[in-house]
Short mmCIF file of N, CA and C in Angstrom, two decimals:
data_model
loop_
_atom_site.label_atom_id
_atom_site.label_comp_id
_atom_site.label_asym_id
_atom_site.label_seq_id
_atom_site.Cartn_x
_atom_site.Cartn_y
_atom_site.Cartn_z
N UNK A 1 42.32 158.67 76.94
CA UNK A 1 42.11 160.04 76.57
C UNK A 1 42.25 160.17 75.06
N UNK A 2 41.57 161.09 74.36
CA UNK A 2 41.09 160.88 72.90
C UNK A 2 41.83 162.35 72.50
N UNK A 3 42.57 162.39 71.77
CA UNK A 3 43.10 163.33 71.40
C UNK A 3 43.34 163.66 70.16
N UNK A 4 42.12 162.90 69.19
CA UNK A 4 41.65 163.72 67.99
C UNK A 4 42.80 163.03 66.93
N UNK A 5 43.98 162.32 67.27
CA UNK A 5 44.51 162.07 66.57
C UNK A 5 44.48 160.21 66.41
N UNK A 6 44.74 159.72 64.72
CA UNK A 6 43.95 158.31 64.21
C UNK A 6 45.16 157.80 64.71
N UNK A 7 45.17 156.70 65.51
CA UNK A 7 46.14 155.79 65.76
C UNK A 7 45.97 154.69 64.91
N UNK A 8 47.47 154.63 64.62
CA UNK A 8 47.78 153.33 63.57
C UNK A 8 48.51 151.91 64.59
N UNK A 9 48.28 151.19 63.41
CA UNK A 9 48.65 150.07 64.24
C UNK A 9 49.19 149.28 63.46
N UNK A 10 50.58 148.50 63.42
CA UNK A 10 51.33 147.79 62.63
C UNK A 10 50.51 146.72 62.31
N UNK A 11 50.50 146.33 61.00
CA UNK A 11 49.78 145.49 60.50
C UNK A 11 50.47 144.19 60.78
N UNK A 12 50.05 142.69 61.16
CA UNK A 12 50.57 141.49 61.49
C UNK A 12 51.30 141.06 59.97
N UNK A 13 52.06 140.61 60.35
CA UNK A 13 53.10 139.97 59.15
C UNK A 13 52.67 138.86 59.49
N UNK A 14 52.10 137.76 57.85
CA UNK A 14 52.35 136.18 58.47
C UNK A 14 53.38 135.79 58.49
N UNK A 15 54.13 134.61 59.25
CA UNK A 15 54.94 134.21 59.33
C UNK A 15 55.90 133.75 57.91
N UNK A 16 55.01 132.90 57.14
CA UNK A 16 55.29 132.47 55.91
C UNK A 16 54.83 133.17 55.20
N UNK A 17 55.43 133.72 53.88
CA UNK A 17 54.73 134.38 52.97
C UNK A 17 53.71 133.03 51.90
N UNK A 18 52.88 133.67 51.62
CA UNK A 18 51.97 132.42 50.68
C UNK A 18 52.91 131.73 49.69
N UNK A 19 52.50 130.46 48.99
CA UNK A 19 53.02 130.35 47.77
C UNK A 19 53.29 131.17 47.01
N UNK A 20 53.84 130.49 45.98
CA UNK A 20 54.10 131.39 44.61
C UNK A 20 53.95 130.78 43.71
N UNK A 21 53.35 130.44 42.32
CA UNK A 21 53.50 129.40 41.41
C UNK A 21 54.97 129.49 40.44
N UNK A 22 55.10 129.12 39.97
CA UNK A 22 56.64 129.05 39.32
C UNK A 22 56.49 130.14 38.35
N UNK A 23 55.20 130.54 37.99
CA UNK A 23 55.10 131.40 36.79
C UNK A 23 54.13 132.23 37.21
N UNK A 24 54.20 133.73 37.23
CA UNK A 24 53.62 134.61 37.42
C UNK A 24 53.05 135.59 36.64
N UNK A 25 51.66 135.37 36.00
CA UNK A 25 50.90 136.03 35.03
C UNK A 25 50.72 137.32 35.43
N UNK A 26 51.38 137.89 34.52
CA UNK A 26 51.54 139.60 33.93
C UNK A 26 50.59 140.27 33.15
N UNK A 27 49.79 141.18 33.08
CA UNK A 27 49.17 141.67 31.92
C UNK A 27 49.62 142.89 31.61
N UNK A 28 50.71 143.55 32.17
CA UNK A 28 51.40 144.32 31.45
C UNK A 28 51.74 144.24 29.71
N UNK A 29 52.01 142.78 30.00
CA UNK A 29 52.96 142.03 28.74
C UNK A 29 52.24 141.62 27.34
N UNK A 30 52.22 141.38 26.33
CA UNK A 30 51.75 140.67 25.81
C UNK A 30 52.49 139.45 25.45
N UNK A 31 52.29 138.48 24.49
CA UNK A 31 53.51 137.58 24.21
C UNK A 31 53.16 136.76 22.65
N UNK A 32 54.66 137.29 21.62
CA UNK A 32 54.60 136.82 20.58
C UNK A 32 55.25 135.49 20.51
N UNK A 33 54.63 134.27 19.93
CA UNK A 33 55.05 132.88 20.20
C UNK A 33 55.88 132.47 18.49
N UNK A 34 56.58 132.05 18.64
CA UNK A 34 57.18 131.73 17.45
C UNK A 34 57.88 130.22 17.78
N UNK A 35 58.21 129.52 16.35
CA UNK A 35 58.87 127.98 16.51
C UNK A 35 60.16 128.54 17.10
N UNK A 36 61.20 127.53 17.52
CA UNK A 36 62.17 127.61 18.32
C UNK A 36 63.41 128.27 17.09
N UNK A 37 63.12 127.56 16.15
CA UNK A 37 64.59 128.09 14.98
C UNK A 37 64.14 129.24 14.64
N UNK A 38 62.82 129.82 13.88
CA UNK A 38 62.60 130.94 13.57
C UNK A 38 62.73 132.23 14.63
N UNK A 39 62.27 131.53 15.96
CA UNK A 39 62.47 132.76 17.19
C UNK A 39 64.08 132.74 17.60
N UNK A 40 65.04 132.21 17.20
CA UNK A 40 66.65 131.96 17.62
C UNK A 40 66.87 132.37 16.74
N UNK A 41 66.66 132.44 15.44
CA UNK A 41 67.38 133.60 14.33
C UNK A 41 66.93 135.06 14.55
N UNK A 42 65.39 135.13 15.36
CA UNK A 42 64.87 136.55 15.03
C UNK A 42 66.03 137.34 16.23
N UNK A 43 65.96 135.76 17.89
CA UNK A 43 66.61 136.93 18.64
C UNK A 43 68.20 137.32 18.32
N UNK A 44 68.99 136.49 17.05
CA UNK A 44 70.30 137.08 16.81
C UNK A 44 69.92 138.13 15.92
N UNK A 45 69.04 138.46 15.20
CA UNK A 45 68.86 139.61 14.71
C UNK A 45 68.72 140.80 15.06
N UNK A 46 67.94 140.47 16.46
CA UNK A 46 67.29 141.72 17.19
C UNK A 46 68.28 141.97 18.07
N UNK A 47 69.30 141.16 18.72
CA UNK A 47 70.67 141.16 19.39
C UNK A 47 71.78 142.07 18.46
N UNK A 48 71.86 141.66 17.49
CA UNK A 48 72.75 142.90 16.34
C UNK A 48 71.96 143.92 16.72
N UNK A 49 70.98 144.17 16.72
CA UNK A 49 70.27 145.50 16.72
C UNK A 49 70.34 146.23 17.79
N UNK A 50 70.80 145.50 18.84
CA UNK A 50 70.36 146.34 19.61
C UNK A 50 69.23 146.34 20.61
N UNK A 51 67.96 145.82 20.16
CA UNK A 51 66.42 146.15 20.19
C UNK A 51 65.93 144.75 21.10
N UNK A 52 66.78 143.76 21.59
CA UNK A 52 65.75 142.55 21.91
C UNK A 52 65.47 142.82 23.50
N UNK A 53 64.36 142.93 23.65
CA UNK A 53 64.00 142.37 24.79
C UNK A 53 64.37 140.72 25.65
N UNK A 54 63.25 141.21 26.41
CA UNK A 54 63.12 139.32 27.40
C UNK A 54 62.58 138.87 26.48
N UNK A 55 63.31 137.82 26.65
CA UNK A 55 62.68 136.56 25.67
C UNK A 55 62.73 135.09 26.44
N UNK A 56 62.21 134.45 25.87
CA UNK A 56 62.22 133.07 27.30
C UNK A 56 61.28 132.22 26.35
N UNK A 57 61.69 130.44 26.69
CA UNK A 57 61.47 129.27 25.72
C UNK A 57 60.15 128.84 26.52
N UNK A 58 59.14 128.27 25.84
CA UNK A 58 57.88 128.14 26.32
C UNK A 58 58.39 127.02 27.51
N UNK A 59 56.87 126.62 28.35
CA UNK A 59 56.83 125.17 28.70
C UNK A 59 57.59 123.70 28.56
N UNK A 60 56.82 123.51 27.50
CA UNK A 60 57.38 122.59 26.40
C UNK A 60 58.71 122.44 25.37
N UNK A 61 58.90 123.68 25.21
CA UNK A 61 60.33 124.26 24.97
C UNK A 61 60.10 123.79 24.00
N UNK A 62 58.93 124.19 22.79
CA UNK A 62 59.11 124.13 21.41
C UNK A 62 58.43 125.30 21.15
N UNK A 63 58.74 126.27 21.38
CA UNK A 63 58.81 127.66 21.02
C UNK A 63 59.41 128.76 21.85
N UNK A 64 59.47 129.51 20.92
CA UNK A 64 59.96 131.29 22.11
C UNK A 64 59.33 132.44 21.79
N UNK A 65 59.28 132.64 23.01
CA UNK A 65 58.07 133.85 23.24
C UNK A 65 58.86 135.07 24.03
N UNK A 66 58.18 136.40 23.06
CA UNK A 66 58.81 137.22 23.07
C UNK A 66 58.27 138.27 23.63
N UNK A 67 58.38 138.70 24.55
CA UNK A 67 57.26 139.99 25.74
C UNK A 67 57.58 141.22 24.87
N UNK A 68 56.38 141.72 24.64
CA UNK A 68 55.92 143.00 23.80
C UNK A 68 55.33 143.64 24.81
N UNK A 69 55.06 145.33 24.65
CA UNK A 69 53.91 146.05 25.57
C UNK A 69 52.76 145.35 25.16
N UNK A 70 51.88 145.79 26.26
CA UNK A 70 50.69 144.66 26.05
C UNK A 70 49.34 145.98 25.21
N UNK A 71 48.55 145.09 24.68
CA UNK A 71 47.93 145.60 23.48
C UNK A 71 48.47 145.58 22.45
N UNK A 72 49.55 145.03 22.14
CA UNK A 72 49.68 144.48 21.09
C UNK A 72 49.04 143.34 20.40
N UNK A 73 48.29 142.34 20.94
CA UNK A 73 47.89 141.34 21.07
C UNK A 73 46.60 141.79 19.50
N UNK A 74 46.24 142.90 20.12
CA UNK A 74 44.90 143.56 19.31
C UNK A 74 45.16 143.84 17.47
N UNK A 75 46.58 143.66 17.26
CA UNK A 75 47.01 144.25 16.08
C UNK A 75 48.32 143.72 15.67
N UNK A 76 48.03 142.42 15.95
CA UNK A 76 48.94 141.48 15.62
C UNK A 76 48.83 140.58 14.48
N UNK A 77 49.20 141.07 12.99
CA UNK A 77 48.84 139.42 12.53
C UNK A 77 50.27 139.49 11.46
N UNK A 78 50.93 138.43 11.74
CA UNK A 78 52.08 137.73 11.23
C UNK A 78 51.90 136.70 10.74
N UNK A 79 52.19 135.95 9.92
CA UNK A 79 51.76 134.48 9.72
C UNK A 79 53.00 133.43 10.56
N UNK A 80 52.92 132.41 10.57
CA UNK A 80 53.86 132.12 11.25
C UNK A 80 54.43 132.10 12.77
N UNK A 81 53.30 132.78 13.25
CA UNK A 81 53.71 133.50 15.43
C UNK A 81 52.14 133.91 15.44
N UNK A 82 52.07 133.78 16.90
CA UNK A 82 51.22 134.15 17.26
C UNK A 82 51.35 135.11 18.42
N UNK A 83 50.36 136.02 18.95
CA UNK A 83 50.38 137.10 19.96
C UNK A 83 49.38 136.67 20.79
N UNK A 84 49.35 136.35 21.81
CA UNK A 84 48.43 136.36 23.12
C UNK A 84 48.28 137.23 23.91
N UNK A 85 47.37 137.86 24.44
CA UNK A 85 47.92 139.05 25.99
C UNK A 85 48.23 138.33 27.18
N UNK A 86 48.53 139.18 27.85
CA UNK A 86 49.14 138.78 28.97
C UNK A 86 50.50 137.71 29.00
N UNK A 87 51.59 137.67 29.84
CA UNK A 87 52.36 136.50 29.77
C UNK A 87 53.18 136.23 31.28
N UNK A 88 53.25 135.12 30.70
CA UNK A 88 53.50 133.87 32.00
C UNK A 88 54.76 133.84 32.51
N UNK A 89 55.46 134.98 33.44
CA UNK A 89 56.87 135.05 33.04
C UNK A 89 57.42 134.14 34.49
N UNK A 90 58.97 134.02 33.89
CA UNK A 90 59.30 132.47 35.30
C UNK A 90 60.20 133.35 35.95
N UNK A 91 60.61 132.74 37.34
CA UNK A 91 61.60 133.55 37.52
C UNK A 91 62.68 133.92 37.31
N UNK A 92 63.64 134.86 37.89
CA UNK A 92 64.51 135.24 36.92
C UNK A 92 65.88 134.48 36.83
N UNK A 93 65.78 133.44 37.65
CA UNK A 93 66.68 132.58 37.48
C UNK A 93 66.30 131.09 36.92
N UNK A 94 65.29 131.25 36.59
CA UNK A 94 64.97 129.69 35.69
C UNK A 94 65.89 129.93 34.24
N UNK A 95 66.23 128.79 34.12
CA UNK A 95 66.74 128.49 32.65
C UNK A 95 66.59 128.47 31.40
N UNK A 96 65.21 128.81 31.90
CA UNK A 96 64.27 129.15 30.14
C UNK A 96 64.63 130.00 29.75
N UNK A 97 65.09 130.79 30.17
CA UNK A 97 65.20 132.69 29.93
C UNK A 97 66.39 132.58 28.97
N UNK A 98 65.96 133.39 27.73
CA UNK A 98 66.77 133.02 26.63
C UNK A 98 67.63 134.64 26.50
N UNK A 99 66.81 135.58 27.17
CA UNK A 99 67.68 136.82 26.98
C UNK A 99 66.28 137.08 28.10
N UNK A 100 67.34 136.76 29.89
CA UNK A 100 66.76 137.22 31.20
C UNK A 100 66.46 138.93 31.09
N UNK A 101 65.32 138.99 32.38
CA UNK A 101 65.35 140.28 32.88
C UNK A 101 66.82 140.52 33.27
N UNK A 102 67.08 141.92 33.20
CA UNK A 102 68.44 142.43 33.48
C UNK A 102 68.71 143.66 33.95
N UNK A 103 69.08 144.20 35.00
CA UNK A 103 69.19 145.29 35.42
C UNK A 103 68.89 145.94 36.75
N UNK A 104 68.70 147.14 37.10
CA UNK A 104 67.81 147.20 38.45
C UNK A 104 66.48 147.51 38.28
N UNK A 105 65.95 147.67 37.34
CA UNK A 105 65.07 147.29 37.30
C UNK A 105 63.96 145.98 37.29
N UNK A 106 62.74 145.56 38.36
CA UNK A 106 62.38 144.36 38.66
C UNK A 106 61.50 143.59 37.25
N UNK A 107 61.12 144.41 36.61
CA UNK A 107 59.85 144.31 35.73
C UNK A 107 61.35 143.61 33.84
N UNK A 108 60.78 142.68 33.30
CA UNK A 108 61.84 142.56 32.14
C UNK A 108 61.39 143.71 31.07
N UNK A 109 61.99 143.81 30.09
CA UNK A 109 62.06 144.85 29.41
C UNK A 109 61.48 144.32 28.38
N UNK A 110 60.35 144.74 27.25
CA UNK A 110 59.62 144.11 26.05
C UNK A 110 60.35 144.58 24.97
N UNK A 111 60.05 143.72 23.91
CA UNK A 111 60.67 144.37 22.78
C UNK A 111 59.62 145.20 22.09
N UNK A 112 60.19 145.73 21.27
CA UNK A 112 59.29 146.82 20.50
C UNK A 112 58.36 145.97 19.40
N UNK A 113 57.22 146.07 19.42
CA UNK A 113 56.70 144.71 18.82
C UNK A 113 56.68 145.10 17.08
N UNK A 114 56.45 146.39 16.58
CA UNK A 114 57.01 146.52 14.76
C UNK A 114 58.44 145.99 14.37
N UNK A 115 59.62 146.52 15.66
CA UNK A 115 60.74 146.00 15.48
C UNK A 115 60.36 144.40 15.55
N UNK A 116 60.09 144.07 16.48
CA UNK A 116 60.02 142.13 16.45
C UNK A 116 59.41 141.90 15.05
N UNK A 117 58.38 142.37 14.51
CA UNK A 117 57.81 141.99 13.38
C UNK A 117 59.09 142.26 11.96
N UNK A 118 59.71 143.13 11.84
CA UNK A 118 60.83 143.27 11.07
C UNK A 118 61.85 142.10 11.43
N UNK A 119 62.14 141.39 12.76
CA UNK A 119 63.43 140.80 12.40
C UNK A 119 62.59 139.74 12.92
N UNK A 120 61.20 139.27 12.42
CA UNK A 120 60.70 138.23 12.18
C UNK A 120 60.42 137.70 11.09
N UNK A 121 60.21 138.93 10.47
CA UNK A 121 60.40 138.80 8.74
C UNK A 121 61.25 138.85 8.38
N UNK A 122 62.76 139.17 8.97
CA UNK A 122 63.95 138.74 8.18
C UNK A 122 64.37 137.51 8.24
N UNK A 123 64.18 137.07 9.80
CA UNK A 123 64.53 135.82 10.14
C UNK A 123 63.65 134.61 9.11
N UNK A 124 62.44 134.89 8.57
CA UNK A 124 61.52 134.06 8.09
C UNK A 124 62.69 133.97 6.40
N UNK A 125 62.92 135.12 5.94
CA UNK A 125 63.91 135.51 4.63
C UNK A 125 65.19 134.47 4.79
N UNK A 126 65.79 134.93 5.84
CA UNK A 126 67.42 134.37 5.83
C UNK A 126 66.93 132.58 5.92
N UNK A 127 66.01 132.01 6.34
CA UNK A 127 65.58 130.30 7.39
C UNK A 127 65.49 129.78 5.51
N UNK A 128 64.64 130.67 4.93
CA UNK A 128 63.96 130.38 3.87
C UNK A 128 65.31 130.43 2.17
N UNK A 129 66.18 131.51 2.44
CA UNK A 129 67.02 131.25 1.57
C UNK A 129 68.65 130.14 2.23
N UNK A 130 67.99 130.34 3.25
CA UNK A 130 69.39 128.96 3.63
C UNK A 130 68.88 127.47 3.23
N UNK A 131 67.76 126.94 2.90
CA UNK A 131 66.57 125.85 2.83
C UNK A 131 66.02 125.41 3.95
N UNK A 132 66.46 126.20 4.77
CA UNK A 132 65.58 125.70 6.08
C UNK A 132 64.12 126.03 6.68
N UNK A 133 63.39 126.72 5.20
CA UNK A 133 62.08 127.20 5.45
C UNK A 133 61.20 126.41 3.98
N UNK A 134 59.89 126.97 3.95
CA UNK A 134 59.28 127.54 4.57
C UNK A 134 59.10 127.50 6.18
N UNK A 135 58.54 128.18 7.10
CA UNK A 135 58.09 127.76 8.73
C UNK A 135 56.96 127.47 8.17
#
């Protein structure tokens, strides 16, 4: 008997959920790449401040990359780092994570990417009058 009303029907759960790859591409994000000493002075800078986002050590772990809102990528030029869109973030318990997502919130938090550019240029100042620069 048809009684005008849409019957629903629980959708099948698979058993296993699919893979996952270890790294899950975001395009929320963008991502500023810097060498490992110049991006470890910028994030104690941006740590005094206040201001650092997620930050997390590449692959290869000869650089750190720093999640900005995305479109930044478009109006990025620093010498020294580079900006890509989109980024490759791991989970939140891998070891790369140099300053993890944190909070209740699921998504990590970006840094403000003019602020990153300021205590990228300080960090480039302080590397450079200690003799540990040019980068």
């Amino acid at each position: 008997m048809a009684t005008g009303v849409p019957q629903y029907r629980r959708q099948a759960v698979p058993a296993t959920p699919p893979p996952v790859s270890s790294a899950a591409r975001v395009v929320q994000y963008d991502t500023v790449t810097v060498q490992v000493r110049h991006g470890l002075e910028a994030v104690d800078i941006l740590r005094l401040r206040r201001a650092c986002g997620a930050v997390q050590q590449t692959a290869a772990g000869t650089a750190i990359a720093f999640l900005v809102p995305a479109g930044t990528a478009l109006r990025w030029h620093l010498t020294g780092s580079a900006c890509t869109p989109g980024a490759d973030l791991l989970p939140p318990t891998d070891p790369r994570w140099i300053i993890p997502p944190s909070g209740s919130q699921p998504c990590p938090r970006p840094t403000d990417a003019w602020v990153l550019r300021s205590a990228l240029c300080e960090a480039a100042t302080t590397l450079t009058a200690g003799g540990l620069g040019p980068l």
